[in-house]
Structure formats: structure tokens, C-alpha cells
JSON list of C-alpha atoms in Angstrom, two decimals:
[
{"chain": "A", "resi": 1, "resn": "MET", "atom": "CA", "xyz": [120.53, 41.71, 54.15]},
{"chain": "A", "resi": 2, "resn": "PRO", "atom": "CA", "xyz": [117.38, 43.78, 54.69]},
{"chain": "A", "resi": 3, "resn": "LEU", "atom": "CA", "xyz": [117.72, 47.27, 56.09]},
{"chain": "A", "resi": 4, "resn": "THR", "atom": "CA", "xyz": [116.70, 47.80, 59.67]},
{"chain": "A", "resi": 5, "resn": "ALA", "atom": "CA", "xyz": [114.11, 50.41, 60.53]},
{"chain": "A", "resi": 6, "resn": "LYS", "atom": "CA", "xyz": [116.88, 52.68, 61.82]},
{"chain": "A", "resi": 7, "resn": "ALA", "atom": "CA", "xyz": [118.91, 52.31, 58.60]},
{"chain": "A", "resi": 8, "resn": "ARG", "atom": "CA", "xyz": [115.80, 53.14, 56.52]},
{"chain": "A", "resi": 9, "resn": "ALA", "atom": "CA", "xyz": [115.10, 56.19, 58.70]},
{"chain": "A", "resi": 10, "resn": "ASP", "atom": "CA", "xyz": [118.73, 57.35, 58.44]},
{"chain": "A", "resi": 11, "resn": "ALA", "atom": "CA", "xyz": [118.58, 57.00, 54.64]},
{"chain": "A", "resi": 12, "resn": "GLN", "atom": "CA", "xyz": [115.36, 59.02, 54.54]},
{"chain": "A", "resi": 13, "resn": "ILE", "atom": "CA", "xyz": [116.91, 61.75, 56.69]},
{"chain": "A", "resi": 14, "resn": "ARG", "atom": "CA", "xyz": [119.90, 61.95, 54.33]},
{"chain": "A", "resi": 15, "resn": "LEU", "atom": "CA", "xyz": [117.52, 62.40, 51.38]},
{"chain": "A", "resi": 16, "resn": "LEU", "atom": "CA", "xyz": [115.57, 65.09, 53.20]},
{"chain": "A", "resi": 17, "resn": "LEU", "atom": "CA", "xyz": [118.77, 66.93, 54.09]},
{"chain": "A", "resi": 18, "resn": "ALA", "atom": "CA", "xyz": [119.87, 66.77, 50.44]},
{"chain": "A", "resi": 19, "resn": "TYR", "atom": "CA", "xyz": [116.49, 68.11, 49.33]},
{"chain": "A", "resi": 20, "resn": "GLY", "atom": "CA", "xyz": [116.54, 70.97, 51.84]},
{"chain": "A", "resi": 21, "resn": "ARG", "atom": "CA", "xyz": [120.06, 72.01, 50.95]},
{"chain": "A", "resi": 22, "resn": "ALA", "atom": "CA", "xyz": [120.18, 71.48, 47.16]},
{"chain": "A", "resi": 23, "resn": "TYR", "atom": "CA", "xyz": [116.62, 71.89, 45.87]},
{"chain": "A", "resi": 24, "resn": "VAL", "atom": "CA", "xyz": [114.84, 74.49, 47.98]},
{"chain": "A", "resi": 25, "resn": "THR", "atom": "CA", "xyz": [114.86, 77.83, 46.15]},
{"chain": "A", "resi": 26, "resn": "PRO", "atom": "CA", "xyz": [115.43, 80.71, 46.11]},
{"chain": "A", "resi": 27, "resn": "ARG", "atom": "CA", "xyz": [117.24, 80.14, 49.42]},
{"chain": "A", "resi": 28, "resn": "PRO", "atom": "CA", "xyz": [118.15, 76.65, 50.58]},
{"chain": "A", "resi": 29, "resn": "TYR", "atom": "CA", "xyz": [117.84, 75.77, 54.23]},
{"chain": "A", "resi": 30, "resn": "THR", "atom": "CA", "xyz": [120.96, 76.64, 56.19]},
{"chain": "A", "resi": 31, "resn": "LEU", "atom": "CA", "xyz": [123.13, 73.87, 57.59]},
{"chain": "A", "resi": 32, "resn": "GLU", "atom": "CA", "xyz": [122.26, 75.18, 61.04]},
{"chain": "A", "resi": 33, "resn": "ALA", "atom": "CA", "xyz": [118.51, 74.78, 60.44]},
{"chain": "A", "resi": 34, "resn": "LEU", "atom": "CA", "xyz": [118.93, 71.35, 58.82]},
{"chain": "A", "resi": 35, "resn": "GLY", "atom": "CA", "xyz": [121.19, 70.23, 61.63]},
{"chain": "A", "resi": 36, "resn": "ARG", "atom": "CA", "xyz": [118.68, 71.31, 64.28]},
{"chain": "A", "resi": 37, "resn": "ALA", "atom": "CA", "xyz": [115.87, 69.47, 62.47]},
{"chain": "A", "resi": 38, "resn": "ALA", "atom": "CA", "xyz": [117.93, 66.28, 62.16]},
{"chain": "A", "resi": 39, "resn": "GLY", "atom": "CA", "xyz": [119.56, 66.44, 65.60]},
{"chain": "A", "resi": 40, "resn": "LEU", "atom": "CA", "xyz": [122.98, 67.12, 64.08]},
{"chain": "A", "resi": 41, "resn": "SER", "atom": "CA", "xyz": [125.54, 69.88, 64.20]},
{"chain": "A", "resi": 42, "resn": "PRO", "atom": "CA", "xyz": [125.82, 72.06, 61.07]},
{"chain": "A", "resi": 43, "resn": "SER", "atom": "CA", "xyz": [128.97, 70.20, 60.04]},
{"chain": "A", "resi": 44, "resn": "GLY", "atom": "CA", "xyz": [127.24, 66.88, 60.75]},
{"chain": "A", "resi": 45, "resn": "ALA", "atom": "CA", "xyz": [124.36, 67.92, 58.50]},
{"chain": "A", "resi": 46, "resn": "SER", "atom": "CA", "xyz": [126.85, 68.87, 55.80]},
{"chain": "A", "resi": 47, "resn": "ARG", "atom": "CA", "xyz": [128.57, 65.48, 55.97]},
{"chain": "A", "resi": 48, "resn": "ALA", "atom": "CA", "xyz": [125.36, 63.44, 56.30]},
{"chain": "A", "resi": 49, "resn": "PHE", "atom": "CA", "xyz": [124.57, 63.52, 52.58]},
{"chain": "A", "resi": 50, "resn": "GLY", "atom": "CA", "xyz": [126.53, 63.70, 49.38]},
{"chain": "A", "resi": 51, "resn": "ALA", "atom": "CA", "xyz": [126.22, 63.61, 45.62]},
{"chain": "A", "resi": 52, "resn": "ASP", "atom": "CA", "xyz": [124.52, 60.21, 45.60]},
{"chain": "A", "resi": 53, "resn": "GLU", "atom": "CA", "xyz": [121.67, 61.50, 47.77]},
{"chain": "A", "resi": 54, "resn": "VAL", "atom": "CA", "xyz": [121.31, 64.70, 45.73]},
{"chain": "A", "resi": 55, "resn": "VAL", "atom": "CA", "xyz": [121.08, 62.64, 42.51]},
{"chain": "A", "resi": 56, "resn": "GLU", "atom": "CA", "xyz": [118.61, 60.20, 44.12]},
{"chain": "A", "resi": 57, "resn": "VAL", "atom": "CA", "xyz": [116.34, 63.09, 45.17]},
{"chain": "A", "resi": 58, "resn": "GLY", "atom": "CA", "xyz": [116.50, 64.30, 41.56]},
{"chain": "A", "resi": 59, "resn": "ASP", "atom": "CA", "xyz": [115.63, 60.82, 40.27]},
{"chain": "A", "resi": 60, "resn": "ARG", "atom": "CA", "xyz": [112.68, 60.54, 42.65]},
{"chain": "A", "resi": 61, "resn": "THR", "atom": "CA", "xyz": [111.28, 64.03, 42.04]},
{"chain": "A", "resi": 62, "resn": "GLY", "atom": "CA", "xyz": [112.34, 64.84, 38.48]},
{"chain": "A", "resi": 63, "resn": "LEU", "atom": "CA", "xyz": [113.78, 68.11, 39.81]},
{"chain": "A", "resi": 64, "resn": "ARG", "atom": "CA", "xyz": [117.25, 69.47, 39.19]},
{"chain": "A", "resi": 65, "resn": "PRO", "atom": "CA", "xyz": [118.95, 71.98, 41.47]},
{"chain": "A", "resi": 66, "resn": "PRO", "atom": "CA", "xyz": [120.23, 75.27, 40.06]},
{"chain": "A", "resi": 67, "resn": "ALA", "atom": "CA", "xyz": [123.38, 74.65, 38.03]},
{"chain": "A", "resi": 68, "resn": "SER", "atom": "CA", "xyz": [126.58, 76.62, 38.24]},
{"chain": "A", "resi": 69, "resn": "THR", "atom": "CA", "xyz": [129.16, 75.17, 35.80]},
{"chain": "A", "resi": 70, "resn": "VAL", "atom": "CA", "xyz": [129.50, 72.87, 32.81]},
{"chain": "A", "resi": 71, "resn": "CYS", "atom": "CA", "xyz": [132.55, 71.11, 31.38]},
{"chain": "A", "resi": 72, "resn": "ASP", "atom": "CA", "xyz": [133.28, 68.20, 29.07]},
{"chain": "A", "resi": 73, "resn": "TYR", "atom": "CA", "xyz": [132.21, 64.81, 30.40]},
{"chain": "A", "resi": 74, "resn": "ASP", "atom": "CA", "xyz": [135.01, 62.66, 31.77]},
{"chain": "A", "resi": 75, "resn": "ARG", "atom": "CA", "xyz": [133.44, 59.78, 33.64]},
{"chain": "A", "resi": 76, "resn": "ASP", "atom": "CA", "xyz": [136.67, 58.50, 35.16]},
{"chain": "A", "resi": 77, "resn": "ALA", "atom": "CA", "xyz": [137.74, 61.93, 36.41]},
{"chain": "A", "resi": 78, "resn": "HIS", "atom": "CA", "xyz": [134.33, 63.14, 37.60]},
{"chain": "A", "resi": 79, "resn": "PHE", "atom": "CA", "xyz": [132.47, 60.05, 38.85]},
{"chain": "A", "resi": 80, "resn": "ARG", "atom": "CA", "xyz": [132.95, 56.79, 40.69]},
{"chain": "A", "resi": 81, "resn": "PRO", "atom": "CA", "xyz": [131.95, 53.57, 38.86]},
{"chain": "A", "resi": 82, "resn": "ASP", "atom": "CA", "xyz": [129.09, 53.02, 41.35]},
{"chain": "A", "resi": 83, "resn": "GLN", "atom": "CA", "xyz": [127.48, 56.41, 40.59]},
{"chain": "A", "resi": 84, "resn": "ALA", "atom": "CA", "xyz": [124.62, 56.63, 38.08]},
{"chain": "A", "resi": 85, "resn": "SER", "atom": "CA", "xyz": [126.38, 59.50, 36.28]},
{"chain": "A", "resi": 86, "resn": "TYR", "atom": "CA", "xyz": [129.25, 57.16, 35.44]},
{"chain": "A", "resi": 87, "resn": "THR", "atom": "CA", "xyz": [127.10, 55.48, 32.78]},
{"chain": "A", "resi": 88, "resn": "ARG", "atom": "CA", "xyz": [124.07, 57.66, 32.02]},
{"chain": "A", "resi": 89, "resn": "CYS", "atom": "CA", "xyz": [122.70, 61.18, 31.70]},
{"chain": "A", "resi": 90, "resn": "THR", "atom": "CA", "xyz": [121.39, 61.99, 35.17]},
{"chain": "A", "resi": 91, "resn": "TRP", "atom": "CA", "xyz": [120.60, 65.65, 34.47]},
{"chain": "A", "resi": 92, "resn": "GLY", "atom": "CA", "xyz": [117.80, 64.63, 32.11]},
{"chain": "A", "resi": 93, "resn": "GLY", "atom": "CA", "xyz": [115.11, 64.06, 34.69]},
{"chain": "A", "resi": 94, "resn": "GLY", "atom": "CA", "xyz": [114.77, 60.34, 34.06]},
{"chain": "A", "resi": 95, "resn": "ASP", "atom": "CA", "xyz": [115.10, 57.86, 36.86]},
{"chain": "A", "resi": 96, "resn": "LYS", "atom": "CA", "xyz": [116.54, 54.40, 37.40]},
{"chain": "A", "resi": 97, "resn": "THR", "atom": "CA", "xyz": [113.53, 52.72, 35.75]},
{"chain": "A", "resi": 98, "resn": "ASN", "atom": "CA", "xyz": [113.18, 55.25, 32.92]},
{"chain": "A", "resi": 99, "resn": "PRO", "atom": "CA", "xyz": [116.67, 56.68, 32.35]},
{"chain": "A", "resi": 100, "resn": "CYS", "atom": "CA", "xyz": [117.75, 59.02, 29.60]},
{"chain": "A", "resi": 101, "resn": "THR", "atom": "CA", "xyz": [119.23, 56.82, 26.88]},
{"chain": "A", "resi": 102, "resn": "GLU", "atom": "CA", "xyz": [121.58, 59.39, 25.35]},
{"chain": "A", "resi": 103, "resn": "ASP", "atom": "CA", "xyz": [125.32, 59.34, 25.98]},
{"chain": "A", "resi": 104, "resn": "PRO", "atom": "CA", "xyz": [126.59, 61.96, 28.42]},
{"chain": "A", "resi": 105, "resn": "ARG", "atom": "CA", "xyz": [128.60, 64.74, 26.77]},
{"chain": "A", "resi": 106, "resn": "TYR", "atom": "CA", "xyz": [128.98, 67.23, 29.64]},
{"chain": "A", "resi": 107, "resn": "THR", "atom": "CA", "xyz": [129.43, 67.29, 33.39]},
{"chain": "A", "resi": 108, "resn": "VAL", "atom": "CA", "xyz": [127.16, 69.79, 35.10]},
{"chain": "A", "resi": 109, "resn": "THR", "atom": "CA", "xyz": [128.02, 70.91, 38.61]},
{"chain": "A", "resi": 110, "resn": "ASP", "atom": "CA", "xyz": [125.19, 72.30, 40.70]},
{"chain": "A", "resi": 111, "resn": "LYS", "atom": "CA", "xyz": [125.46, 74.96, 43.37]},
{"chain": "A", "resi": 112, "resn": "SER", "atom": "CA", "xyz": [125.98, 72.33, 46.08]},
{"chain": "A", "resi": 113, "resn": "GLY", "atom": "CA", "xyz": [128.99, 70.92, 44.23]},
{"chain": "A", "resi": 114, "resn": "THR", "atom": "CA", "xyz": [127.21, 67.78, 43.06]},
{"chain": "A", "resi": 115, "resn": "ARG", "atom": "CA", "xyz": [128.22, 66.64, 39.59]},
{"chain": "A", "resi": 116, "resn": "TRP", "atom": "CA", "xyz": [125.71, 65.32, 37.06]},
{"chain": "A", "resi": 117, "resn": "ALA", "atom": "CA", "xyz": [126.20, 63.72, 33.64]},
{"chain": "A", "resi": 118, "resn": "CYS", "atom": "CA", "xyz": [124.39, 65.65, 30.88]},
{"chain": "A", "resi": 119, "resn": "CYS", "atom": "CA", "xyz": [123.58, 64.74, 27.27]},
{"chain": "A", "resi": 120, "resn": "LEU", "atom": "CA", "xyz": [123.14, 67.09, 24.30]},
{"chain": "A", "resi": 121, "resn": "THR", "atom": "CA", "xyz": [119.33, 66.96, 24.55]},
{"chain": "A", "resi": 122, "resn": "HIS", "atom": "CA", "xyz": [119.29, 68.03, 28.18]},
{"chain": "A", "resi": 123, "resn": "LEU", "atom": "CA", "xyz": [121.90, 70.76, 27.90]},
{"chain": "A", "resi": 124, "resn": "PRO", "atom": "CA", "xyz": [119.16, 73.40, 27.33]},
{"chain": "A", "resi": 125, "resn": "HIS", "atom": "CA", "xyz": [117.64, 72.38, 30.71]},
{"chain": "A", "resi": 126, "resn": "TYR", "atom": "CA", "xyz": [121.01, 73.07, 32.27]},
{"chain": "A", "resi": 127, "resn": "LEU", "atom": "CA", "xyz": [121.21, 76.47, 30.60]},
{"chain": "A", "resi": 128, "resn": "ALA", "atom": "CA", "xyz": [117.67, 77.34, 31.70]},
{"chain": "A", "resi": 129, "resn": "SER", "atom": "CA", "xyz": [118.51, 76.47, 35.30]},
{"chain": "A", "resi": 130, "resn": "ARG", "atom": "CA", "xyz": [121.39, 78.91, 35.50]},
{"chain": "A", "resi": 131, "resn": "PRO", "atom": "CA", "xyz": [120.84, 82.00, 37.60]},
{"chain": "A", "resi": 132, "resn": "ARG", "atom": "CA", "xyz": [119.93, 85.06, 35.57]},
{"chain": "A", "resi": 133, "resn": "SER", "atom": "CA", "xyz": [122.41, 87.92, 35.81]}
]
């Protein structure tokens, strides 16, 4: 079933909210500001997007948000079967049509709490994205 114009607009708003909250540096937009822009409350803006939208923004732009933690990859514990990170490295900057072909070895969690699968080749990108102390 094709998406209606409203459904397409809602999906675009969710992606823009994810971009504004997870990718804008050094200070992401506040939930209050994003909510005002989208006609939502701050909590509505927070709930309007999730990990799937954050990963999709990364796939579309090649960007990765600042990372905060890394642990061993456990696809069943960290991801749902319908998420891209369940089967492929999503931290690597590839996209759905040109994905990283290496097996994930780590789970990277960004500052928004979104989890990403990460291979050995892309681990240095994770380390480079960490805030400097």
C-alpha cells in the first residue's frame, strides 16, 4: 500500500527530529526547540523518533553521531531482527545499497542511546568520534 502524503510528511519529520537531536554538534537541538518546530511537546518530540530513524539518517548522510560506549556485539540482545544492525555493520557509513560487508564485532551506543553494529575496520571511526577529555 503506498504511503499517503501525510504519512510521508510524518516520516520526514521523524527523520528531521532524529537529525536535530542526534547529529547536530557541538550542541544538539533541545527537545523543547524540536517540539516547537514540529508542533509537538518536548516529550512528544522525544517519542516521535527512535533508533531506526537515527540509523536511517546515518545511512542517508554518511554521518555518525558522537559515540559514548562500545561493547561486544550480541545481535539478539541488542537489536530486533527488523533492524539493519541485526545483520550488518551500520557504523561504517555504508547504506542499504552499499553496505559494509564485514561482520559486526561490537555494539556502539551513541549519545542519544541508539545502538549501532560495528566491524573491526570501522572501530577506529568509533574511537575518533568519542569526545576528547
